[in-house]
Amino acid sequence: MLRRVLIASSGVAVLLAAWQLAAAAAAPSLLPGPLPVVRAVGELAVKGLLLRYVVASLFRVTWGYSMALVTAVPIGIALGLSTWAERAFNPFIQLLRPISPLGWIPIAILWFGVGDLSAIFLIFLASFLPLAVASMHAVHNLDETNLRAGRNFGLGRLALVRRVILPAAMPQLLVAMRITLGIAWLVVVAAEMIAVNSGLGFLIVDARNAGNRYDLVIAGMLMIGLIGLLLDSGVRRLERIEMRRRGYGA
Amino acid sequence: MPAAAGVKVSIRGLSMRFPAEAGTVDVLQDLDLDVREGELVCILGPSGCGKSTLLNIVGGFVRPTAGTVTIDGVRVTEPDRRRIFVFQERGVFPWLTVEGNIAFGLHHLPDGERRQRVEHYVALVGLGGFERTYPHALSGGMKQRLEVARALAVNPDVLYLDEPFGALDSITRLQMRGELLRIWQAERKTILFVTHDIDESVQLADRIVIMSARPSTIQRIVEVDLEHPRDLSSRGYIEVRDRIFEEIGLAHKV
Ligand SMILES: Nc1ncnc2c1ncn2[C@@H]1O[C@H](COP(=O)(O)OP(=O)(O)OP(=O)(O)O)[C@@H](O)[C@H]1O
Ligand SMILES: [Mg+2]
């Protein structure tokens, strides 16, 4: 453990040093060094903007993502269980899938105007399809034996979903949830650059537009990376608990 | 077996045809079989002859192309909690502990009673001390016993076992047969047991149903009139075994 921390922190130290060297060598207007960026984070924190923007971004992700989660998983499972429903809807899903969520921005603004609702809508869209498709595949990959055993003990459709299908699919679902949360976080930043006036994505474009404050830009980028990392490791922890209990690795 | 015991499972004119690459394949052809209440019947036959198919139809998981299965006079159309299918150890739920697996079919019971039953069946199959263990940490034989315990816990009157001990080593397999017989004698279930192991069938069965190769019919039914526990080197045992070898058309020497 200690060893791992040491190795990781020396990696960070090397990168910081390289950054500092590069900043010193380049023109100051091209690349702010680590110190100005730390100062910029401090400035944002003091002004109260840091907390406000982080909360704004997380708020949008939370709503968009959880609405997608509670709709996409049941719908995906239903599609996976019903051959005809899948035949009917799968082409539509496959057609929508390659469209980047950002391609929806004009429509989002048309329908919901500039504001939270637009951003939430975009995150919902970005999360819905991958979650639905993953749930559908998870059902396809279920062990038929588990399903039969569940039915044998007299479970009806709903009980079967709750007591057999969901838990059996859980490892796969958790992986999809983690990847999708990453996508949602990417999308919120992009959406905020266009469709709203707050949040970390807005911070980045605003800092550039309002006086080329690239120290603030990089500060914003760092925060985005950091929070993305925290979100990822949160779901990864759930995943690990689930995997460990089933005896897959550590 | 007391001759007075009633018929439990009744199979009539059962046929099964599967779609195959070139047309169809006839797997079962016009099977008739009665299994008496409390009887242990082994179904013996070459690989691919349709034993699993037969058991799945009787269990209500698969619809036959023709014919009927009735249990206690009622036609089987779907699985039923009074008749539990034991899958070759793959049927245990990996997301539940030993306790959770055994309690799976007991949700309708009040907490106290459920706990009692779980405890009873944990002990019965010798899994004491492993109540909180997840299946991945159990051996193959333990998983198999767990699945049997989960089945018995809902107190079914019929058990279907499809080569339940096939994946176990020969020592564990012998032990498991002993345990199955012990449980069967204590609880008097009707048991349909699929195997392709001749010795296994002679050790366990009241009657052995020998199936022919595909399209399968029942080639012969052999009564095994031996008391339990059976002495594997007794004259009687060897005679029955020889008859089956002969019936299947196998030479005796390897
Ligand atoms: N769902 C299915 N679709 C098409 N063919 C099937 C299906 N299930 C079984 N079969 C075919 O039916 C035949 C009998 O299969 P079954 O699994 O019942 O044999 P078995 O006697 O249990 O064999 P084994 O001893 O190897 O387990 C096989 O030829 C198999 O290919
Ligand atoms: Mg089989």
Short mmCIF file of N, CA and C in Angstrom, two decimals, chain A residues 143 145-146 148-155 163-164 167-168 244-247, chain B residues 56 61 79-81 83-85 87 90 93 95 104-105 107 134 136 150 154:
data_model
loop_
_atom_site.label_atom_id
_atom_site.label_comp_id
_atom_site.label_asym_id
_atom_site.label_seq_id
_atom_site.Cartn_x
_atom_site.Cartn_y
_atom_site.Cartn_z
N ASP A 143 -27.37 -16.63 -17.29
CA ASP A 143 -27.31 -18.08 -17.27
C ASP A 143 -28.74 -18.62 -17.22
N THR A 145 -29.77 -21.39 -16.57
CA THR A 145 -30.00 -22.22 -15.38
C THR A 145 -30.54 -21.38 -14.22
N ASN A 146 -29.97 -20.19 -14.02
CA ASN A 146 -30.44 -19.33 -12.94
C ASN A 146 -31.90 -18.94 -13.14
N ARG A 148 -34.18 -20.59 -14.84
CA ARG A 148 -35.04 -21.75 -14.62
C ARG A 148 -35.21 -22.04 -13.14
N ALA A 149 -34.10 -21.93 -12.41
CA ALA A 149 -34.19 -22.17 -10.96
C ALA A 149 -35.16 -21.17 -10.34
N GLY A 150 -35.05 -19.91 -10.74
CA GLY A 150 -35.96 -18.89 -10.21
C GLY A 150 -37.41 -19.23 -10.50
N ARG A 151 -37.68 -19.60 -11.74
CA ARG A 151 -39.07 -19.95 -12.11
C ARG A 151 -39.53 -21.18 -11.34
N ASN A 152 -38.61 -22.11 -11.15
CA ASN A 152 -38.97 -23.34 -10.45
C ASN A 152 -39.47 -23.06 -9.03
N PHE A 153 -38.92 -22.00 -8.42
CA PHE A 153 -39.37 -21.68 -7.06
C PHE A 153 -40.61 -20.80 -7.08
N GLY A 154 -41.26 -20.72 -8.24
CA GLY A 154 -42.57 -20.10 -8.30
C GLY A 154 -42.55 -18.60 -8.44
N LEU A 155 -41.44 -18.01 -8.87
CA LEU A 155 -41.40 -16.56 -9.03
C LEU A 155 -42.16 -16.15 -10.28
N ARG A 163 -35.42 -10.65 -8.08
CA ARG A 163 -34.65 -11.58 -7.26
C ARG A 163 -33.64 -12.42 -8.04
N VAL A 164 -33.78 -12.47 -9.35
CA VAL A 164 -32.82 -13.27 -10.12
C VAL A 164 -32.13 -12.43 -11.20
N PRO A 167 -29.95 -9.20 -9.77
CA PRO A 167 -28.69 -9.60 -9.13
C PRO A 167 -27.76 -10.36 -10.05
N ALA A 168 -28.31 -11.18 -10.94
CA ALA A 168 -27.43 -11.93 -11.84
C ALA A 168 -26.72 -10.97 -12.80
N ARG A 244 -15.99 -9.14 -5.50
CA ARG A 244 -15.31 -9.92 -4.48
C ARG A 244 -16.25 -10.96 -3.90
N ARG A 245 -17.52 -10.54 -3.74
CA ARG A 245 -18.44 -11.47 -3.11
C ARG A 245 -18.71 -12.65 -4.02
N ARG A 246 -18.52 -12.47 -5.30
CA ARG A 246 -18.70 -13.60 -6.21
C ARG A 246 -17.40 -14.30 -6.53
N GLY A 247 -16.33 -13.81 -5.93
CA GLY A 247 -15.07 -14.53 -6.06
C GLY A 247 -14.29 -14.23 -7.31
N ASN B 56 -36.42 -32.11 -18.55
CA ASN B 56 -36.87 -30.72 -18.68
C ASN B 56 -38.36 -30.64 -19.05
N PHE B 61 -40.29 -27.15 -18.01
CA PHE B 61 -39.50 -26.06 -18.59
C PHE B 61 -39.60 -26.06 -20.12
N PRO B 79 -43.17 -24.96 -14.69
CA PRO B 79 -42.50 -25.40 -13.46
C PRO B 79 -43.34 -25.10 -12.23
N ASP B 80 -43.08 -25.82 -11.17
CA ASP B 80 -43.93 -25.74 -9.98
C ASP B 80 -43.04 -25.92 -8.76
N ARG B 81 -43.31 -25.15 -7.71
CA ARG B 81 -42.44 -25.22 -6.55
C ARG B 81 -42.59 -26.50 -5.75
N ARG B 83 -42.15 -29.26 -7.14
CA ARG B 83 -41.27 -30.22 -7.83
C ARG B 83 -40.04 -29.48 -8.27
N ILE B 84 -38.94 -29.75 -7.61
CA ILE B 84 -37.75 -28.93 -7.82
C ILE B 84 -36.70 -29.67 -8.65
N PHE B 85 -36.15 -28.94 -9.58
CA PHE B 85 -35.13 -29.44 -10.49
C PHE B 85 -33.77 -29.08 -9.91
N PHE B 87 -30.01 -28.65 -10.75
CA PHE B 87 -29.10 -28.56 -11.88
C PHE B 87 -27.72 -28.93 -11.38
N ARG B 90 -24.67 -25.86 -11.06
CA ARG B 90 -24.63 -24.52 -11.64
C ARG B 90 -25.88 -23.73 -11.26
N PHE B 93 -27.25 -19.76 -6.75
CA PHE B 93 -27.15 -18.35 -7.12
C PHE B 93 -25.86 -17.77 -6.55
N TRP B 95 -24.84 -14.84 -6.20
CA TRP B 95 -24.93 -13.57 -5.46
C TRP B 95 -25.52 -13.77 -4.07
N PHE B 104 -34.01 -19.17 -0.40
CA PHE B 104 -34.56 -18.54 -1.60
C PHE B 104 -36.05 -18.85 -1.81
N GLY B 105 -36.41 -20.09 -1.62
CA GLY B 105 -37.81 -20.47 -1.86
C GLY B 105 -38.70 -20.31 -0.65
N HIS B 107 -39.50 -17.38 1.02
CA HIS B 107 -39.81 -15.98 1.32
C HIS B 107 -41.15 -15.76 1.97
N TYR B 134 -20.13 -17.43 0.35
CA TYR B 134 -20.66 -17.35 -1.02
C TYR B 134 -20.22 -18.58 -1.81
N HIS B 136 -18.79 -19.24 -4.55
CA HIS B 136 -17.48 -19.34 -5.20
C HIS B 136 -16.43 -19.93 -4.26
N ARG B 150 -31.28 -26.48 -0.96
CA ARG B 150 -32.21 -25.43 -1.38
C ARG B 150 -33.50 -26.05 -1.92
N VAL B 154 -37.90 -26.30 0.42
CA VAL B 154 -39.28 -25.94 0.12
C VAL B 154 -40.20 -27.16 0.21
#
